[in-house]
CSV table of C-alpha atoms and ligand atoms in Angstrom, one decimal:
chain,number,residue,atom,x,y,z
A,1,UNK,CA,99.5,92.6,60.0
A,2,UNK,CA,100.8,94.4,63.1
A,3,UNK,CA,102.3,92.6,66.2
A,4,UNK,CA,100.0,92.5,69.1
A,5,UNK,CA,100.6,95.1,72.0
A,6,UNK,CA,100.0,94.3,75.6
A,7,UNK,CA,97.4,96.3,77.5
A,8,UNK,CA,97.1,95.9,81.3
A,9,UNK,CA,94.0,97.0,83.0
A,10,UNK,CA,93.5,97.0,86.8
A,11,UNK,CA,90.2,96.8,88.5
A,12,UNK,CA,89.2,94.8,85.5
A,13,UNK,CA,86.0,93.2,87.0
A,14,UNK,CA,84.7,96.7,88.3
A,15,UNK,CA,82.1,99.0,86.6
A,16,UNK,CA,84.6,101.0,84.5
A,17,UNK,CA,86.3,97.8,83.5
A,18,UNK,CA,83.0,96.4,82.1
A,19,UNK,CA,82.5,99.6,80.0
A,20,UNK,CA,86.2,99.7,79.0
A,21,UNK,CA,87.6,96.2,78.1
A,22,UNK,CA,85.2,95.5,75.2
A,23,UNK,CA,86.0,98.8,73.5
A,24,UNK,CA,89.8,98.2,73.9
A,25,UNK,CA,89.3,94.7,72.4
A,26,UNK,CA,87.3,96.1,69.5
A,27,UNK,CA,90.1,98.4,68.4
A,28,UNK,CA,88.6,101.8,69.5
A,29,UNK,CA,91.6,102.6,71.6
A,30,UNK,CA,94.6,101.7,69.6
A,31,UNK,CA,93.2,101.4,66.1
A,32,UNK,CA,91.3,98.9,64.0
A,33,UNK,CA,94.5,97.3,62.8
A,34,UNK,CA,96.2,96.9,66.1
A,35,UNK,CA,95.8,93.4,67.8
A,36,UNK,CA,95.9,93.6,71.6
A,37,UNK,CA,96.7,91.1,74.5
A,38,UNK,CA,94.6,92.0,77.6
A,39,UNK,CA,96.5,91.5,80.9
A,40,UNK,CA,93.8,91.8,83.6
A,41,UNK,CA,94.4,92.5,87.2
A,42,UNK,CA,91.9,92.1,90.0
A,43,UNK,CA,92.4,91.7,93.8
A,44,UNK,CA,93.3,88.1,94.6
A,45,UNK,CA,90.0,87.7,96.4
A,46,UNK,CA,88.0,84.8,95.2
A,47,UNK,CA,84.8,86.6,94.3
A,48,UNK,CA,86.7,89.3,92.4
A,49,UNK,CA,88.7,86.7,90.4
A,50,UNK,CA,85.5,84.7,89.7
A,51,UNK,CA,83.8,87.9,88.4
A,52,UNK,CA,86.8,88.6,86.2
A,53,UNK,CA,86.5,85.1,84.7
A,54,UNK,CA,82.9,86.0,83.8
A,55,UNK,CA,83.9,89.2,82.0
A,56,UNK,CA,86.5,87.2,80.2
A,57,UNK,CA,83.9,84.7,79.1
A,58,UNK,CA,81.9,87.6,77.6
A,59,UNK,CA,85.0,89.0,75.9
A,60,UNK,CA,85.5,85.5,74.4
A,61,UNK,CA,81.9,85.5,73.2
A,62,UNK,CA,82.5,88.8,71.3
A,63,UNK,CA,84.9,86.9,69.1
A,64,UNK,CA,86.9,90.2,68.5
A,65,UNK,CA,89.3,89.7,65.6
A,66,UNK,CA,91.8,92.0,67.3
A,67,UNK,CA,91.8,90.2,70.7
A,68,UNK,CA,95.0,88.2,70.4
A,69,UNK,CA,95.2,87.0,74.0
A,70,UNK,CA,93.8,87.5,77.5
A,71,UNK,CA,95.1,86.7,80.9
A,72,UNK,CA,93.7,87.0,84.4
A,73,UNK,CA,96.0,88.1,87.3
A,74,UNK,CA,95.9,88.6,91.0
A,75,UNK,CA,99.4,90.1,91.3
A,76,UNK,CA,100.7,93.2,89.7
A,77,UNK,CA,104.1,91.7,89.2
A,78,UNK,CA,102.8,89.2,86.7
A,79,UNK,CA,99.9,91.4,85.3
A,80,UNK,CA,102.3,94.2,84.1
A,81,UNK,CA,104.9,91.9,82.5
A,82,UNK,CA,106.1,93.4,79.2
A,83,UNK,CA,103.0,95.6,79.1
A,84,UNK,CA,103.0,98.5,76.6
A,85,UNK,CA,100.0,100.4,78.0
A,86,UNK,CA,98.7,100.2,81.6
A,87,UNK,CA,95.3,101.5,82.6
A,88,UNK,CA,95.2,101.8,86.5
A,89,UNK,CA,91.4,101.8,87.2
A,90,UNK,CA,91.1,99.8,90.4
A,91,UNK,CA,91.5,101.8,93.6
A,92,UNK,CA,90.3,101.8,97.1
A,93,UNK,CA,86.9,103.6,97.3
A,94,UNK,CA,86.1,105.7,100.3
A,95,UNK,CA,84.2,103.4,102.8
A,96,UNK,CA,81.7,104.6,105.4
A,97,UNK,CA,83.5,106.6,108.2
A,98,UNK,CA,86.7,106.5,106.3
A,99,UNK,CA,88.8,109.7,106.8
A,100,UNK,CA,90.5,111.4,103.9
A,101,UNK,CA,93.9,110.5,105.2
A,102,UNK,CA,93.0,106.8,105.5
A,103,UNK,CA,91.8,106.9,101.8
A,104,UNK,CA,95.0,108.5,100.7
A,105,UNK,CA,97.1,106.0,102.7
A,106,UNK,CA,95.2,103.0,101.3
A,107,UNK,CA,95.6,104.3,97.8
A,108,UNK,CA,99.2,105.2,98.4
A,109,UNK,CA,99.9,101.5,99.3
A,110,UNK,CA,98.2,100.2,96.1
A,111,UNK,CA,99.9,102.7,93.8
A,112,UNK,CA,103.3,102.3,95.3
A,113,UNK,CA,103.2,98.5,94.8
A,114,UNK,CA,101.9,99.0,91.2
A,115,UNK,CA,104.5,101.6,90.4
A,116,UNK,CA,107.2,99.3,91.7
A,117,UNK,CA,105.7,96.4,89.6
A,118,UNK,CA,105.6,98.5,86.5
A,119,UNK,CA,109.3,99.5,87.2
A,120,UNK,CA,110.4,96.0,87.5
A,121,UNK,CA,108.5,94.3,84.7
A,122,UNK,CA,106.7,96.5,82.2
A,123,UNK,CA,107.9,97.6,78.8
A,124,UNK,CA,110.6,100.3,79.2
A,125,UNK,CA,108.3,102.6,77.3
A,126,UNK,CA,105.0,101.7,79.0
A,127,UNK,CA,102.4,104.4,78.8
A,128,UNK,CA,100.4,104.6,82.0
A,129,UNK,CA,97.0,106.2,82.6
A,130,UNK,CA,95.6,106.4,86.2
A,131,UNK,CA,91.9,106.5,86.4
A,132,UNK,CA,91.4,105.3,90.1
A,133,UNK,CA,90.8,108.2,92.4
A,134,UNK,CA,92.4,110.3,93.7
A,135,UNK,CA,93.8,110.0,90.2
A,136,UNK,CA,96.4,112.8,90.1
A,137,UNK,CA,98.0,111.8,93.4
A,138,UNK,CA,97.8,108.0,92.6
A,139,UNK,CA,99.6,108.8,89.3
A,140,UNK,CA,102.2,110.8,91.2
A,141,UNK,CA,102.8,108.0,93.6
A,142,UNK,CA,103.1,105.4,90.8
A,143,UNK,CA,105.5,107.6,89.0
A,144,UNK,CA,107.7,108.2,92.1
A,145,UNK,CA,107.7,104.4,92.7
A,146,UNK,CA,109.1,103.7,89.2
A,147,UNK,CA,112.3,105.6,88.9
A,148,UNK,CA,113.7,103.6,86.0
A,149,UNK,CA,110.8,104.5,83.7
A,150,UNK,CA,110.3,107.9,81.9
A,151,UNK,CA,108.4,110.3,84.3
A,152,UNK,CA,106.5,111.7,81.2
A,153,UNK,CA,104.9,108.2,80.7
A,154,UNK,CA,102.8,108.5,83.8
A,155,UNK,CA,99.5,110.5,83.3
A,156,UNK,CA,96.3,110.9,85.2
A,157,UNK,CA,92.8,111.2,83.7
A,158,UNK,CA,91.4,114.7,83.3
A,159,UNK,CA,89.6,113.8,80.0
A,160,UNK,CA,86.3,113.2,81.6
A,161,UNK,CA,86.3,116.7,82.9
A,162,UNK,CA,87.4,117.9,79.6
A,163,UNK,CA,84.5,116.0,77.8
A,164,UNK,CA,82.0,117.2,80.4
A,165,UNK,CA,83.1,120.8,79.7
A,166,UNK,CA,82.8,120.3,75.9
A,167,UNK,CA,79.3,119.1,76.3
A,168,UNK,CA,78.3,122.0,78.5
A,169,UNK,CA,79.7,124.5,76.0
A,170,UNK,CA,78.0,122.8,73.1
A,171,UNK,CA,74.6,123.0,75.0
A,172,UNK,CA,75.2,126.7,75.8
A,173,UNK,CA,76.2,127.8,72.4
A,174,UNK,CA,74.0,125.4,70.5
A,175,UNK,CA,76.9,124.3,68.4
A,176,UNK,CA,78.1,120.7,67.8
A,177,UNK,CA,80.7,119.3,70.3
A,178,UNK,CA,83.0,118.5,67.4
A,179,UNK,CA,83.2,122.2,66.4
A,180,UNK,CA,84.7,123.3,69.7
A,181,UNK,CA,88.5,123.6,69.6
A,182,UNK,CA,91.2,124.7,72.1
A,183,UNK,CA,89.5,123.9,75.4
A,184,UNK,CA,91.8,123.5,78.4
A,185,UNK,CA,91.2,122.0,81.9
A,186,UNK,CA,93.8,122.9,84.6
A,187,UNK,CA,94.7,121.0,87.7
A,188,UNK,CA,93.2,118.2,89.7
A,189,UNK,CA,90.5,115.7,88.7
A,190,UNK,CA,88.2,117.0,91.4
A,191,UNK,CA,85.6,119.7,91.8
A,192,UNK,CA,88.5,122.2,92.1
A,193,UNK,CA,89.4,121.5,88.3
A,194,UNK,CA,89.5,124.7,86.3
A,195,UNK,CA,87.8,124.2,82.9
A,196,UNK,CA,89.0,127.2,80.8
A,197,UNK,CA,87.2,128.2,77.6
A,198,UNK,CA,89.1,131.6,77.1
A,199,UNK,CA,91.1,130.2,74.2
A,200,UNK,CA,88.3,128.1,72.8
A,201,UNK,CA,86.9,128.6,69.4
A,202,UNK,CA,83.9,127.5,67.3
A,203,UNK,CA,84.4,127.8,63.6
A,204,UNK,CA,87.2,130.3,64.3
A,205,UNK,CA,85.1,132.5,66.5
A,206,UNK,CA,85.8,133.1,70.2
A,207,UNK,CA,83.6,130.9,72.6
A,208,UNK,CA,84.2,133.5,75.4
A,209,UNK,CA,82.8,136.2,73.2
A,210,UNK,CA,79.9,134.0,72.0
A,211,UNK,CA,78.9,133.2,75.7
A,212,UNK,CA,80.0,136.6,77.1
A,213,UNK,CA,78.8,135.8,80.5
A,214,UNK,CA,81.3,135.7,83.4
A,215,UNK,CA,78.6,135.0,85.9
A,216,UNK,CA,77.5,131.9,83.9
A,217,UNK,CA,81.2,130.8,83.8
A,218,UNK,CA,81.7,131.1,87.5
A,219,UNK,CA,78.3,130.3,88.9
A,220,UNK,CA,76.9,127.7,86.4
A,221,UNK,CA,79.6,126.3,84.1
A,222,UNK,CA,82.4,125.6,86.6
A,223,UNK,CA,80.1,124.1,89.3
A,224,UNK,CA,78.2,122.0,86.8
A,225,UNK,CA,81.5,120.4,85.4
A,226,UNK,CA,83.0,120.2,88.8
A,227,UNK,CA,80.2,118.5,90.5
A,228,UNK,CA,79.0,116.3,87.6
A,229,UNK,CA,80.3,113.2,89.2
A,230,UNK,CA,78.1,113.7,92.2
A,231,UNK,CA,75.1,114.6,90.1
A,232,UNK,CA,75.5,111.4,88.2
A,233,UNK,CA,75.7,109.4,91.5
A,234,UNK,CA,72.6,111.2,92.7
A,235,UNK,CA,70.6,110.4,89.5
A,236,UNK,CA,71.9,106.9,88.7
A,237,UNK,CA,72.6,105.6,92.2
A,238,UNK,CA,75.9,104.5,90.8
A,239,UNK,CA,79.1,106.4,89.9
A,240,UNK,CA,79.8,107.4,86.2
A,241,UNK,CA,81.4,104.3,84.6
A,242,UNK,CA,80.6,104.4,80.9
A,243,UNK,CA,81.6,108.0,80.5
A,244,UNK,CA,84.7,107.4,82.5
A,245,UNK,CA,85.7,104.5,80.3
A,246,UNK,CA,85.0,106.5,77.2
A,247,UNK,CA,87.3,109.3,78.5
A,248,UNK,CA,90.0,106.6,79.2
A,249,UNK,CA,89.7,105.5,75.6
A,250,UNK,CA,89.9,109.0,74.3
A,251,UNK,CA,93.0,109.7,76.5
A,252,UNK,CA,95.0,106.6,75.4
A,253,UNK,CA,93.8,106.8,71.7
A,254,UNK,CA,94.9,110.4,71.4
A,255,UNK,CA,98.3,109.8,73.1
A,256,UNK,CA,99.0,106.7,70.9
A,257,UNK,CA,97.6,107.9,67.7
A,258,UNK,CA,97.8,111.7,67.9
A,259,UNK,CA,95.4,114.7,67.9
A,260,UNK,CA,96.2,116.4,64.5
A,261,UNK,CA,97.2,119.4,66.3
A,262,UNK,CA,94.0,119.7,68.4
A,263,UNK,CA,94.1,120.4,72.1
A,264,UNK,CA,93.1,117.8,74.6
A,265,UNK,CA,93.6,117.6,78.4
A,266,UNK,CA,95.9,115.2,80.2
A,267,UNK,CA,97.1,115.1,83.8
A,268,UNK,CA,101.0,115.0,83.4
A,269,UNK,CA,103.9,115.6,85.6
A,270,UNK,CA,104.9,119.3,85.6
A,271,UNK,CA,108.3,120.5,84.6
A,272,UNK,CA,107.5,123.9,86.0
A,273,UNK,CA,105.2,125.0,83.3
A,274,UNK,CA,102.8,127.8,84.3
A,275,UNK,CA,104.5,128.0,87.7
A,276,UNK,CA,103.4,124.5,88.8
A,277,UNK,CA,106.1,122.9,90.8
A,278,UNK,CA,108.0,120.1,89.2
A,279,UNK,CA,106.4,116.6,89.5
A,280,UNK,CA,102.9,117.8,90.5
A,281,UNK,CA,100.6,115.7,88.3
A,282,UNK,CA,98.5,118.6,86.8
A,283,UNK,CA,95.8,118.9,84.1
A,284,UNK,CA,97.2,120.8,81.2
A,285,UNK,CA,96.2,121.4,77.6
A,286,UNK,CA,98.4,119.2,75.3
A,287,UNK,CA,98.6,118.1,71.7
A,288,UNK,CA,99.8,114.6,70.8
A,289,UNK,CA,101.9,113.4,67.9
A,290,UNK,CA,104.0,110.3,67.3
A,291,UNK,CA,103.1,108.8,70.6
A,292,UNK,CA,104.2,111.8,72.7
A,293,UNK,CA,102.2,114.6,74.3
A,294,UNK,CA,103.3,118.2,74.2
A,295,UNK,CA,102.1,120.8,76.5
A,296,UNK,CA,100.6,124.0,75.0
A,297,UNK,CA,102.8,126.7,76.4
A,298,UNK,CA,102.7,130.4,76.5
A,299,UNK,CA,98.9,130.9,77.3
A,300,UNK,CA,98.1,134.1,79.1
A,301,UNK,CA,96.7,133.5,82.6
A,302,UNK,CA,94.4,136.3,83.9
A,303,UNK,CA,93.6,137.0,87.5
A,304,UNK,CA,90.5,134.8,87.7
A,305,UNK,CA,92.3,132.0,86.1
A,306,UNK,CA,95.3,132.3,88.4
A,307,UNK,CA,92.9,132.1,91.4
A,308,UNK,CA,91.3,129.0,90.0
A,309,UNK,CA,94.8,127.4,89.2
A,310,UNK,CA,96.1,128.3,92.7
A,311,UNK,CA,93.1,126.7,94.4
A,312,UNK,CA,93.4,123.3,92.5
A,313,UNK,CA,97.1,123.4,92.9
A,314,UNK,CA,96.8,123.9,96.7
A,315,UNK,CA,94.5,120.9,96.9
A,316,UNK,CA,97.0,118.8,95.0
A,317,UNK,CA,99.8,119.9,97.2
A,318,UNK,CA,97.8,119.0,100.2
A,319,UNK,CA,97.2,115.5,98.8
A,320,UNK,CA,100.9,115.1,98.0
A,321,UNK,CA,101.9,116.3,101.5
A,322,UNK,CA,99.5,113.7,102.9
A,323,UNK,CA,101.3,110.8,101.2
A,324,UNK,CA,104.9,112.1,101.3
A,325,UNK,CA,105.8,109.9,104.4
A,326,UNK,CA,104.6,106.8,102.6
A,327,UNK,CA,106.8,107.1,99.6
B,401,NAI,P1,84.4,99.6,91.1
B,401,NAI,O1,84.3,99.6,92.5
B,401,NAI,O2,83.2,99.2,90.4
B,401,NAI,O3,85.6,98.7,90.5
B,401,NAI,C1,86.9,98.9,91.0
B,401,NAI,C2,87.4,97.5,90.9
B,401,NAI,O4,88.9,97.6,91.2
B,401,NAI,C3,86.9,96.4,91.8
B,401,NAI,O5,86.5,95.2,91.1
B,401,NAI,C4,88.1,96.1,92.8
B,401,NAI,O6,88.1,94.8,93.2
B,401,NAI,C5,89.2,96.4,91.9
B,401,NAI,N1,90.5,96.8,92.7
B,401,NAI,C6,90.6,97.5,93.9
B,401,NAI,N2,91.9,97.5,94.3
B,401,NAI,C7,92.6,96.9,93.4
B,401,NAI,C8,93.9,96.6,93.2
B,401,NAI,N3,94.8,97.0,94.2
B,401,NAI,N4,94.4,96.0,92.2
B,401,NAI,C9,93.5,95.6,91.2
B,401,NAI,N5,92.1,95.8,91.2
B,401,NAI,C10,91.7,96.4,92.3
B,401,NAI,O7,84.8,101.1,90.7
B,401,NAI,P2,84.7,101.8,89.2
B,401,NAI,O8,83.4,102.5,89.2
B,401,NAI,O9,85.1,100.9,88.2
B,401,NAI,O10,85.7,103.0,89.5
B,401,NAI,C11,87.1,102.8,89.6
B,401,NAI,C12,87.9,104.0,90.0
B,401,NAI,O11,87.8,105.1,89.1
B,401,NAI,C13,87.3,104.6,91.3
B,401,NAI,O12,88.5,104.9,92.0
B,401,NAI,C14,86.7,105.9,90.8
B,401,NAI,O13,86.6,106.8,91.8
B,401,NAI,C15,87.6,106.2,89.7
B,401,NAI,N6,86.9,107.1,88.6
B,401,NAI,C16,87.8,108.0,88.2
B,401,NAI,C17,87.3,109.0,87.2
B,401,NAI,C18,88.2,110.0,86.6
B,401,NAI,O14,87.8,110.8,85.8
B,401,NAI,N7,89.6,110.0,86.8
B,401,NAI,C19,85.9,108.9,86.8
B,401,NAI,C20,85.2,107.9,87.4
B,401,NAI,C21,85.7,107.1,88.3
């Protein structure tokens, strides 16, 4: 049987954590033959640590055969020790009256410290997924704070946007979600993301031709996907957690186990592809194989798409400029 791998999860007592940990422990993320050791991080606060203990009691009570160990931590420097995978979910939410700059600064502090801790103690090939918002910029900060680790191993979660777009296209075309191939989402995990079905196919036929409605794309599809998070808060009274956890599972599973040539979306540091400046953590279409992602290159970018990409890039550059002095 396989040797256990170490999976660190931050914000482990939060909403997403509650929807995520049980699925990791059951083998949905890394495979039904892969034992895992969970290294769980929460803020040192007594209430948070107590809540984390409660979640761990429930994990115990699932008697998961693949759960080879479990640890509770209040410090990233112990939580990330030797970890093979790190899911950085915990972040500072925007409080009442909090300015955007304050939010960026509070998160810059968290992700600088966590990047440094990964750099110091994690496996030299740790694969990092940042979920906590602003996810792209937090991933950028963590990457910049971990100079001894491969840049390419730092990623941000765009998969929820990707899955939201798949589901809207399935509803519009009346075709099953699983039949939709070659969808791309470009840019920031924010309402400026650009979900792009120009290359998408269903049973070999062009989705763009099937829908054939630019006004729907611009006025319905993109706003629906972009504002989906707000719509869920409005309906549920709480932010999306189960679908976010599901997207995190999808992202890590595909990265680790491969996509069989199919496209998925990951936020990854640019090397200049599609004119995005180096190091910007940008949503791109990728394929995964052998534990590595590979960008889908050479796609044609038309005028409307370029405008959308410019807009989401400008937002990311603004965020990055806002934290530059803190790095
Ligand atoms: P939550 O507030 O229920 O849980 C967050 C947990 O993180 C809390 O238990 C908190 O104590 C902990 N935490 C805060 N700072 C920490 C730190 N420095 N170290 C360790 N733990 C820390 O929030 P929820 O709903 O679980 O969401 C978590 C994050 O994910 C939020 O930033 C949210 O905006 C983001 N998110 C991202 C999505 C994406 O697609 N990228 C989708 C949905 C949510």
